[in-house]
PDB file of C-alpha atoms and ligand atoms in Angstrom:
ATOM      1  CA  MET K   1       0.000   0.000   0.000  1.00  0.00           C
ATOM      2  CA  ARG K   2       1.236   3.483  -0.876  1.00  0.00           C
ATOM      3  CA  LYS K   3       2.443   5.397   2.153  1.00  0.00           C
ATOM      4  CA  ARG K   4       0.829   8.797   2.392  1.00  0.00           C
ATOM      5  CA  LYS K   5       2.871  11.585   3.921  1.00  0.00           C
ATOM      6  CA  LYS K   6       1.258  13.957   6.407  1.00  0.00           C
ATOM      7  CA  VAL K   7      -0.139  17.238   5.138  1.00  0.00           C
ATOM      8  CA  VAL K   8      -0.693  20.315   7.302  1.00  0.00           C
ATOM      9  CA  ILE K   9      -2.558  23.263   5.827  1.00  0.00           C
ATOM     10  CA  ALA K  10      -2.889  26.673   7.482  1.00  0.00           C
ATOM     11  CA  ASN K  11      -6.105  28.408   6.511  1.00  0.00           C
ATOM     12  CA  TRP K  12      -5.569  32.030   7.518  1.00  0.00           C
ATOM     13  CA  LYS K  13      -9.001  33.179   6.358  1.00  0.00           C
ATOM     14  CA  MET K  14      -9.344  37.002   6.474  1.00  0.00           C
ATOM     15  CA  ASN K  15      -6.460  37.578   8.869  1.00  0.00           C
ATOM     16  CA  TYR K  16      -3.030  39.209   8.668  1.00  0.00           C
ATOM     17  CA  ASP K  17      -1.829  42.217   6.735  1.00  0.00           C
ATOM     18  CA  PHE K  18       1.217  42.418   4.495  1.00  0.00           C
ATOM     19  CA  TYR K  19       3.737  42.737   7.308  1.00  0.00           C
ATOM     20  CA  GLU K  20       2.197  40.009   9.468  1.00  0.00           C
ATOM     21  CA  THR K  21       1.971  37.615   6.524  1.00  0.00           C
ATOM     22  CA  THR K  22       5.509  38.063   5.279  1.00  0.00           C
ATOM     23  CA  SER K  23       7.171  38.071   8.687  1.00  0.00           C
ATOM     24  CA  PHE K  24       5.278  34.931   9.756  1.00  0.00           C
ATOM     25  CA  ILE K  25       6.334  33.066   6.622  1.00  0.00           C
ATOM     26  CA  ARG K  26       9.959  34.215   6.856  1.00  0.00           C
ATOM     27  CA  ASN K  27      10.207  33.222  10.528  1.00  0.00           C
ATOM     28  CA  PHE K  28       8.425  29.946   9.904  1.00  0.00           C
ATOM     29  CA  LEU K  29      10.792  28.991   7.085  1.00  0.00           C
ATOM     30  CA  LYS K  30      13.808  29.951   9.146  1.00  0.00           C
ATOM     31  CA  ILE K  31      12.772  27.709  12.047  1.00  0.00           C
ATOM     32  CA  VAL K  32      11.692  24.837   9.803  1.00  0.00           C
ATOM     33  CA  PHE K  33      15.075  24.992   8.088  1.00  0.00           C
ATOM     34  CA  GLU K  34      17.057  25.191  11.327  1.00  0.00           C
ATOM     35  CA  ARG K  35      15.156  22.356  12.982  1.00  0.00           C
ATOM     36  CA  LYS K  36      14.748  20.349   9.762  1.00  0.00           C
ATOM     37  CA  ILE K  37      11.139  19.729  10.727  1.00  0.00           C
ATOM     38  CA  ASN K  38       9.335  19.337   7.474  1.00  0.00           C
ATOM     39  CA  HIS K  39      10.997  16.111   6.498  1.00  0.00           C
ATOM     40  CA  ASN K  40       8.430  13.929   4.758  1.00  0.00           C
ATOM     41  CA  LYS K  41       5.586  16.372   5.441  1.00  0.00           C
ATOM     42  CA  GLU K  42       3.750  18.682   3.138  1.00  0.00           C
ATOM     43  CA  ILE K  43       3.105  22.113   4.570  1.00  0.00           C
ATOM     44  CA  ILE K  44       0.770  24.588   2.914  1.00  0.00           C
ATOM     45  CA  ILE K  45      -0.225  28.093   3.979  1.00  0.00           C
ATOM     46  CA  ALA K  46      -3.265  29.868   2.556  1.00  0.00           C
ATOM     47  CA  PRO K  47      -2.945  33.646   3.066  1.00  0.00           C
ATOM     48  CA  SER K  48      -5.308  36.282   1.654  1.00  0.00           C
ATOM     49  CA  PHE K  49      -5.327  37.142  -2.056  1.00  0.00           C
ATOM     50  CA  PRO K  50      -3.232  40.358  -1.907  1.00  0.00           C
ATOM     51  CA  PHE K  51      -0.330  38.508  -0.301  1.00  0.00           C
ATOM     52  CA  LEU K  52      -0.263  35.340  -2.382  1.00  0.00           C
ATOM     53  CA  HIS K  53       2.353  36.638  -4.774  1.00  0.00           C
ATOM     54  CA  ILE K  54       4.838  37.795  -2.155  1.00  0.00           C
ATOM     55  CA  SER K  55       4.211  34.679  -0.043  1.00  0.00           C
ATOM     56  CA  ASN K  56       4.917  32.501  -3.028  1.00  0.00           C
ATOM     57  CA  GLN K  57       8.106  34.422  -3.793  1.00  0.00           C
ATOM     58  CA  ILE K  58       9.351  34.090  -0.224  1.00  0.00           C
ATOM     59  CA  SER K  59       8.752  30.342  -0.237  1.00  0.00           C
ATOM     60  CA  GLN K  60      10.367  29.668  -3.623  1.00  0.00           C
ATOM     61  CA  GLY K  61      12.957  26.924  -3.334  1.00  0.00           C
ATOM     62  CA  THR K  62      11.573  25.741   0.014  1.00  0.00           C
ATOM     63  CA  THR K  63       9.140  22.926   0.671  1.00  0.00           C
ATOM     64  CA  LEU K  64       6.408  25.328   1.767  1.00  0.00           C
ATOM     65  CA  ASN K  65       3.498  25.626  -0.642  1.00  0.00           C
ATOM     66  CA  ILE K  66       1.098  28.529  -0.874  1.00  0.00           C
ATOM     67  CA  ALA K  67      -2.614  28.069  -1.565  1.00  0.00           C
ATOM     68  CA  ALA K  68      -5.466  30.425  -2.400  1.00  0.00           C
ATOM     69  CA  GLN K  69      -8.631  30.345  -0.281  1.00  0.00           C
ATOM     70  CA  ASN K  70     -11.052  30.640  -3.179  1.00  0.00           C
ATOM     71  CA  ILE K  71     -11.381  31.238  -6.924  1.00  0.00           C
ATOM     72  CA  HIS K  72     -14.139  32.362  -9.245  1.00  0.00           C
ATOM     73  CA  HIS K  73     -15.812  29.696 -11.364  1.00  0.00           C
ATOM     74  CA  THR K  74     -14.786  31.273 -14.684  1.00  0.00           C
ATOM     75  CA  ASP K  75     -11.416  32.481 -15.871  1.00  0.00           C
ATOM     76  CA  LYS K  76     -12.146  36.096 -16.823  1.00  0.00           C
ATOM     77  CA  GLY K  77     -14.954  38.555 -17.413  1.00  0.00           C
ATOM     78  CA  SER K  78     -17.216  41.133 -15.805  1.00  0.00           C
ATOM     79  CA  TYR K  79     -17.239  39.894 -12.231  1.00  0.00           C
ATOM     80  CA  THR K  80     -16.318  42.914 -10.137  1.00  0.00           C
ATOM     81  CA  GLY K  81     -14.197  42.044  -7.164  1.00  0.00           C
ATOM     82  CA  GLU K  82     -13.518  38.444  -8.121  1.00  0.00           C
ATOM     83  CA  VAL K  83     -10.223  36.598  -8.623  1.00  0.00           C
ATOM     84  CA  SER K  84      -9.704  33.757 -11.080  1.00  0.00           C
ATOM     85  CA  SER K  85      -7.526  30.697 -11.400  1.00  0.00           C
ATOM     86  CA  TYR K  86      -6.151  32.182 -14.618  1.00  0.00           C
ATOM     87  CA  MET K  87      -4.778  35.128 -12.608  1.00  0.00           C
ATOM     88  CA  LEU K  88      -3.474  33.015  -9.754  1.00  0.00           C
ATOM     89  CA  LYS K  89      -1.739  30.654 -12.123  1.00  0.00           C
ATOM     90  CA  SER K  90       0.176  33.612 -13.574  1.00  0.00           C
ATOM     91  CA  ILE K  91       1.734  34.315 -10.163  1.00  0.00           C
ATOM     92  CA  GLY K  92       2.643  30.675  -9.615  1.00  0.00           C
ATOM     93  CA  ILE K  93      -0.161  29.564  -7.296  1.00  0.00           C
ATOM     94  CA  GLN K  94      -1.048  25.911  -7.780  1.00  0.00           C
ATOM     95  CA  LYS K  95      -3.361  25.057  -4.907  1.00  0.00           C
ATOM     96  CA  VAL K  96      -6.774  26.277  -3.856  1.00  0.00           C
ATOM     97  CA  ILE K  97      -9.237  25.595  -1.041  1.00  0.00           C
ATOM     98  CA  LEU K  98     -12.782  25.024  -2.309  1.00  0.00           C
ATOM     99  CA  GLY K  99     -16.040  24.251  -0.565  1.00  0.00           C
ATOM    100  CA  HIS K 100     -15.069  25.639   2.836  1.00  0.00           C
ATOM    101  CA  SER K 101     -18.144  25.807   5.055  1.00  0.00           C
ATOM    102  CA  GLU K 102     -17.680  29.573   5.476  1.00  0.00           C
ATOM    103  CA  ARG K 103     -17.948  29.948   1.687  1.00  0.00           C
ATOM    104  CA  ARG K 104     -20.995  27.686   1.700  1.00  0.00           C
ATOM    105  CA  GLU K 105     -22.623  29.543   4.596  1.00  0.00           C
ATOM    106  CA  PHE K 106     -21.760  33.234   4.054  1.00  0.00           C
ATOM    107  CA  PHE K 107     -21.412  33.291   0.278  1.00  0.00           C
ATOM    108  CA  LEU K 108     -24.102  30.718  -0.448  1.00  0.00           C
ATOM    109  CA  GLU K 109     -21.869  28.465  -2.506  1.00  0.00           C
ATOM    110  CA  LYS K 110     -23.759  25.326  -3.420  1.00  0.00           C
ATOM    111  CA  ASN K 111     -22.448  22.037  -4.738  1.00  0.00           C
ATOM    112  CA  ASN K 112     -23.316  22.947  -8.329  1.00  0.00           C
ATOM    113  CA  LEU K 113     -21.271  26.122  -8.201  1.00  0.00           C
ATOM    114  CA  LEU K 114     -18.481  24.273  -6.431  1.00  0.00           C
ATOM    115  CA  PHE K 115     -18.375  21.783  -9.259  1.00  0.00           C
ATOM    116  CA  GLU K 116     -17.935  24.699 -11.707  1.00  0.00           C
ATOM    117  CA  LYS K 117     -15.058  25.918  -9.545  1.00  0.00           C
ATOM    118  CA  ILE K 118     -13.554  22.442  -9.535  1.00  0.00           C
ATOM    119  CA  LYS K 119     -13.704  22.308 -13.333  1.00  0.00           C
ATOM    120  CA  ILE K 120     -11.937  25.635 -13.784  1.00  0.00           C
ATOM    121  CA  ALA K 121      -9.352  24.754 -11.129  1.00  0.00           C
ATOM    122  CA  LEU K 122      -8.622  21.481 -12.932  1.00  0.00           C
ATOM    123  CA  LYS K 123      -8.370  23.321 -16.236  1.00  0.00           C
ATOM    124  CA  TYR K 124      -5.507  25.354 -14.724  1.00  0.00           C
ATOM    125  CA  ASN K 125      -3.971  22.273 -13.111  1.00  0.00           C
ATOM    126  CA  PHE K 126      -4.590  23.313  -9.531  1.00  0.00           C
ATOM    127  CA  ASN K 127      -4.498  20.951  -6.600  1.00  0.00           C
ATOM    128  CA  ILE K 128      -7.802  21.284  -4.815  1.00  0.00           C
ATOM    129  CA  ILE K 129      -8.298  21.137  -1.079  1.00  0.00           C
ATOM    130  CA  PHE K 130     -11.992  20.296  -1.032  1.00  0.00           C
ATOM    131  CA  CYS K 131     -13.954  20.638   2.209  1.00  0.00           C
ATOM    132  CA  VAL K 132     -16.946  18.593   3.264  1.00  0.00           C
ATOM    133  CA  GLY K 133     -18.732  18.251   6.576  1.00  0.00           C
ATOM    134  CA  GLU K 134     -22.060  18.222   8.358  1.00  0.00           C
ATOM    135  CA  SER K 135     -23.743  20.776  10.602  1.00  0.00           C
ATOM    136  CA  PHE K 136     -24.500  20.197  14.264  1.00  0.00           C
ATOM    137  CA  LEU K 137     -28.164  19.556  13.505  1.00  0.00           C
ATOM    138  CA  GLU K 138     -27.286  17.014  10.829  1.00  0.00           C
ATOM    139  CA  ARG K 139     -24.983  15.173  13.208  1.00  0.00           C
ATOM    140  CA  SER K 140     -27.549  15.205  15.974  1.00  0.00           C
ATOM    141  CA  LYS K 141     -29.891  13.404  13.550  1.00  0.00           C
ATOM    142  CA  ASN K 142     -27.075  10.993  12.659  1.00  0.00           C
ATOM    143  CA  LYS K 143     -27.092  12.226   9.063  1.00  0.00           C
ATOM    144  CA  GLN K 144     -23.370  13.014   8.803  1.00  0.00           C
ATOM    145  CA  PHE K 145     -22.543  10.096   6.493  1.00  0.00           C
ATOM    146  CA  GLU K 146     -25.425  10.847   4.161  1.00  0.00           C
ATOM    147  CA  ILE K 147     -24.468  14.556   4.007  1.00  0.00           C
ATOM    148  CA  VAL K 148     -20.786  13.987   3.329  1.00  0.00           C
ATOM    149  CA  LYS K 149     -21.607  11.364   0.717  1.00  0.00           C
ATOM    150  CA  SER K 150     -23.948  13.691  -1.154  1.00  0.00           C
ATOM    151  CA  GLN K 151     -21.473  16.590  -0.951  1.00  0.00           C
ATOM    152  CA  LEU K 152     -18.890  14.360  -2.626  1.00  0.00           C
ATOM    153  CA  GLU K 153     -21.291  12.864  -5.146  1.00  0.00           C
ATOM    154  CA  GLU K 154     -22.384  16.293  -6.363  1.00  0.00           C
ATOM    155  CA  THR K 155     -18.825  17.595  -6.751  1.00  0.00           C
ATOM    156  CA  VAL K 156     -15.632  15.548  -6.566  1.00  0.00           C
ATOM    157  CA  PHE K 157     -17.232  12.301  -7.723  1.00  0.00           C
ATOM    158  CA  ARG K 158     -18.208  13.927 -10.997  1.00  0.00           C
ATOM    159  CA  CYS K 159     -14.485  13.949 -11.832  1.00  0.00           C
ATOM    160  CA  THR K 160     -12.534  11.189 -13.530  1.00  0.00           C
ATOM    161  CA  SER K 161     -10.109   8.996 -11.594  1.00  0.00           C
ATOM    162  CA  ASP K 162      -7.273  10.887 -13.201  1.00  0.00           C
ATOM    163  CA  GLU K 163      -8.658  14.274 -12.096  1.00  0.00           C
ATOM    164  CA  VAL K 164      -9.302  13.024  -8.594  1.00  0.00           C
ATOM    165  CA  LYS K 165      -5.544  12.662  -8.099  1.00  0.00           C
ATOM    166  CA  SER K 166      -5.417  16.464  -7.785  1.00  0.00           C
ATOM    167  CA  PHE K 167      -7.538  16.492  -4.629  1.00  0.00           C
ATOM    168  CA  TYR K 168      -7.057  16.611  -0.914  1.00  0.00           C
ATOM    169  CA  ILE K 169     -10.325  16.059   0.932  1.00  0.00           C
ATOM    170  CA  ALA K 170     -10.781  17.980   4.186  1.00  0.00           C
ATOM    171  CA  TYR K 171     -13.438  16.625   6.512  1.00  0.00           C
ATOM    172  CA  GLU K 172     -14.553  19.587   8.596  1.00  0.00           C
ATOM    173  CA  PRO K 173     -17.638  19.115  10.767  1.00  0.00           C
ATOM    174  CA  ILE K 174     -19.096  22.634  10.723  1.00  0.00           C
ATOM    175  CA  TRP K 175     -19.845  22.607  14.443  1.00  0.00           C
ATOM    176  CA  ALA K 176     -16.145  22.055  15.182  1.00  0.00           C
ATOM    177  CA  ILE K 177     -14.830  24.987  13.136  1.00  0.00           C
ATOM    178  CA  GLY K 178     -13.569  27.842  15.272  1.00  0.00           C
ATOM    179  CA  THR K 179     -15.607  26.648  18.244  1.00  0.00           C
ATOM    180  CA  GLY K 180     -12.991  24.836  20.302  1.00  0.00           C
ATOM    181  CA  LYS K 181     -15.200  21.729  20.086  1.00  0.00           C
ATOM    182  CA  THR K 182     -13.786  18.824  18.171  1.00  0.00           C
ATOM    183  CA  ALA K 183     -15.152  15.541  17.037  1.00  0.00           C
ATOM    184  CA  THR K 184     -13.584  12.678  18.991  1.00  0.00           C
ATOM    185  CA  PHE K 185     -10.589  10.948  17.432  1.00  0.00           C
ATOM    186  CA  GLU K 186     -12.734   7.849  16.913  1.00  0.00           C
ATOM    187  CA  GLU K 187     -15.553   9.805  15.243  1.00  0.00           C
ATOM    188  CA  VAL K 188     -13.027  11.393  12.908  1.00  0.00           C
ATOM    189  CA  GLN K 189     -11.387   8.064  12.089  1.00  0.00           C
ATOM    190  CA  ILE K 190     -14.790   6.485  11.368  1.00  0.00           C
ATOM    191  CA  MET K 191     -15.738   9.327   9.014  1.00  0.00           C
ATOM    192  CA  HIS K 192     -12.358   9.236   7.258  1.00  0.00           C
ATOM    193  CA  GLU K 193     -12.625   5.499   6.783  1.00  0.00           C
ATOM    194  CA  PHE K 194     -16.104   6.020   5.369  1.00  0.00           C
ATOM    195  CA  ILE K 195     -14.847   8.700   2.946  1.00  0.00           C
ATOM    196  CA  ARG K 196     -12.002   6.433   1.845  1.00  0.00           C
ATOM    197  CA  SER K 197     -14.483   3.604   1.277  1.00  0.00           C
ATOM    198  CA  LEU K 198     -16.535   5.904  -0.970  1.00  0.00           C
ATOM    199  CA  PHE K 199     -13.406   6.557  -3.045  1.00  0.00           C
ATOM    200  CA  PHE K 200     -12.805   2.818  -3.143  1.00  0.00           C
ATOM    201  CA  ASP K 201     -16.334   2.122  -4.407  1.00  0.00           C
ATOM    202  CA  LYS K 202     -16.162   4.866  -6.999  1.00  0.00           C
ATOM    203  CA  TYR K 203     -12.550   4.682  -8.233  1.00  0.00           C
ATOM    204  CA  GLY K 204     -11.004   1.480  -6.883  1.00  0.00           C
ATOM    205  CA  GLU K 205      -8.176   0.617  -4.554  1.00  0.00           C
ATOM    206  CA  SER K 206      -5.286   2.606  -5.904  1.00  0.00           C
ATOM    207  CA  VAL K 207      -7.178   5.925  -5.826  1.00  0.00           C
ATOM    208  CA  SER K 208      -8.611   5.209  -2.375  1.00  0.00           C
ATOM    209  CA  ASN K 209      -5.137   4.381  -1.056  1.00  0.00           C
ATOM    210  CA  ARG K 210      -3.574   7.517  -2.384  1.00  0.00           C
ATOM    211  CA  ILE K 211      -6.268  10.123  -1.679  1.00  0.00           C
ATOM    212  CA  TYR K 212      -5.379  12.492   1.156  1.00  0.00           C
ATOM    213  CA  ILE K 213      -8.099  12.934   3.751  1.00  0.00           C
ATOM    214  CA  LEU K 214      -7.435  15.704   6.263  1.00  0.00           C
ATOM    215  CA  TYR K 215      -9.354  16.652   9.371  1.00  0.00           C
ATOM    216  CA  GLY K 216     -10.268  20.260  10.176  1.00  0.00           C
ATOM    217  CA  GLY K 217     -12.082  21.845  13.086  1.00  0.00           C
ATOM    218  CA  SER K 218     -10.426  23.230  16.234  1.00  0.00           C
ATOM    219  CA  ILE K 219      -7.149  21.400  15.742  1.00  0.00           C
ATOM    220  CA  ASN K 220      -4.572  22.770  18.149  1.00  0.00           C
ATOM    221  CA  ASP K 221      -1.078  21.940  19.331  1.00  0.00           C
ATOM    222  CA  LEU K 222      -2.438  19.691  22.096  1.00  0.00           C
ATOM    223  CA  ASN K 223      -4.819  17.515  20.082  1.00  0.00           C
ATOM    224  CA  ALA K 224      -3.075  17.438  16.662  1.00  0.00           C
ATOM    225  CA  LYS K 225      -0.941  14.414  17.443  1.00  0.00           C
ATOM    226  CA  ASP K 226      -3.926  12.262  18.375  1.00  0.00           C
ATOM    227  CA  PHE K 227      -5.827  13.233  15.244  1.00  0.00           C
ATOM    228  CA  PHE K 228      -2.826  12.701  12.995  1.00  0.00           C
ATOM    229  CA  SER K 229      -2.145   9.263  14.422  1.00  0.00           C
ATOM    230  CA  GLN K 230      -5.538   7.924  13.316  1.00  0.00           C
ATOM    231  CA  LYS K 231      -5.122   5.460  10.469  1.00  0.00           C
ATOM    232  CA  ASP K 232      -7.095   7.377   7.861  1.00  0.00           C
ATOM    233  CA  VAL K 233      -6.218  10.914   8.944  1.00  0.00           C
ATOM    234  CA  ASP K 234      -3.505  12.229   6.661  1.00  0.00           C
ATOM    235  CA  GLY K 235      -3.110  15.581   8.356  1.00  0.00           C
ATOM    236  CA  GLY K 236      -5.142  18.681   9.067  1.00  0.00           C
ATOM    237  CA  LEU K 237      -6.621  21.915   7.867  1.00  0.00           C
ATOM    238  CA  VAL K 238      -5.961  24.374  10.662  1.00  0.00           C
ATOM    239  CA  GLY K 239      -7.610  27.766  11.169  1.00  0.00           C
ATOM    240  CA  ASN K 240      -7.154  29.641  14.469  1.00  0.00           C
ATOM    241  CA  SER K 241      -4.178  27.672  15.723  1.00  0.00           C
ATOM    242  CA  SER K 242      -2.255  28.313  12.509  1.00  0.00           C
ATOM    243  CA  LEU K 243      -2.123  32.038  13.263  1.00  0.00           C
ATOM    244  CA  LYS K 244       0.360  31.683  16.107  1.00  0.00           C
ATOM    245  CA  LEU K 245       3.795  30.702  14.931  1.00  0.00           C
ATOM    246  CA  ASP K 246       4.765  28.602  17.950  1.00  0.00           C
ATOM    247  CA  LYS K 247       1.429  26.759  17.979  1.00  0.00           C
ATOM    248  CA  PHE K 248       1.534  26.104  14.261  1.00  0.00           C
ATOM    249  CA  LEU K 249       5.102  24.807  14.519  1.00  0.00           C
ATOM    250  CA  ARG K 250       4.050  22.404  17.260  1.00  0.00           C
ATOM    251  CA  ILE K 251       1.170  21.184  15.085  1.00  0.00           C
ATOM    252  CA  VAL K 252       3.514  20.666  12.144  1.00  0.00           C
ATOM    253  CA  GLN K 253       5.823  18.689  14.411  1.00  0.00           C
ATOM    254  CA  SER K 254       2.979  16.485  15.714  1.00  0.00           C
TER     255      SER K 254
HETATM  256  P1  PGA W   1     -10.406  26.191  13.051  1.00  0.00           P
HETATM  257  O1  PGA W   1     -10.751  26.363  11.491  1.00  0.00           O
HETATM  258  O2  PGA W   1      -9.119  25.417  13.133  1.00  0.00           O
HETATM  259  O3  PGA W   1     -10.266  27.585  13.567  1.00  0.00           O
HETATM  260  O4  PGA W   1     -11.535  25.452  13.672  1.00  0.00           O
HETATM  261  C1  PGA W   1     -10.572  25.306  10.594  1.00  0.00           C
HETATM  262  C2  PGA W   1     -11.036  25.711   9.231  1.00  0.00           C
HETATM  263  O5  PGA W   1     -11.963  26.518   9.129  1.00  0.00           O
HETATM  264  O6  PGA W   1     -10.499  25.259   8.216  1.00  0.00           O
END
């Protein structure tokens, strides 16, 4: 079976200005280099749009990757205020987060639109960090498996097995995001195993073995290790705790 390396993604959301972004990344790279801590790990930071270019320049030649937090579903046109994959590609960005629950909730992004975004991202050869996850109400009715399955069926599973190689799946129960509440390690493992089994049913063993499934939702430096040691958890998508350098470093080292 193919061994998957661990992946840690910092989702900075709408935080940090130019100075905070660049000094964090410089300091982070310096420490990672000195302590040689990213061996066999993939580390990705997703800053805000205005700082993607400089962040990407700073991390050139290092193992740090920079991701965008969103893209528009077309490549150009009259969409005031929007940013496209065509533009991001021209500054060297190759990864994008899609389907985050905050985009679904505050910007009303539905699975159909997300599939359009997936198509344009694939057209520009992006790696896609695709988020799925149930609400508190859905979990309390034990509907989490049904919800996650339909989120995948309406988006990622409309892609070919070749296209699916460009994905990381992030399971993020909505009620655990930014709340300090987390799913238990067992609940997360069960959901990840379920997601992997869906990939197995749809695309077969080799795709299901290689697909990265990350957990997100109130990961911090104290719980990261336990999440990351679950069999089907290949790393994490980290919000709040990725904004403090020392905390984020401890998570990366978990
Ligand atoms: P959190 O956010 O770590 O602050 O819960 C995770 C996310 O939204 O990706």
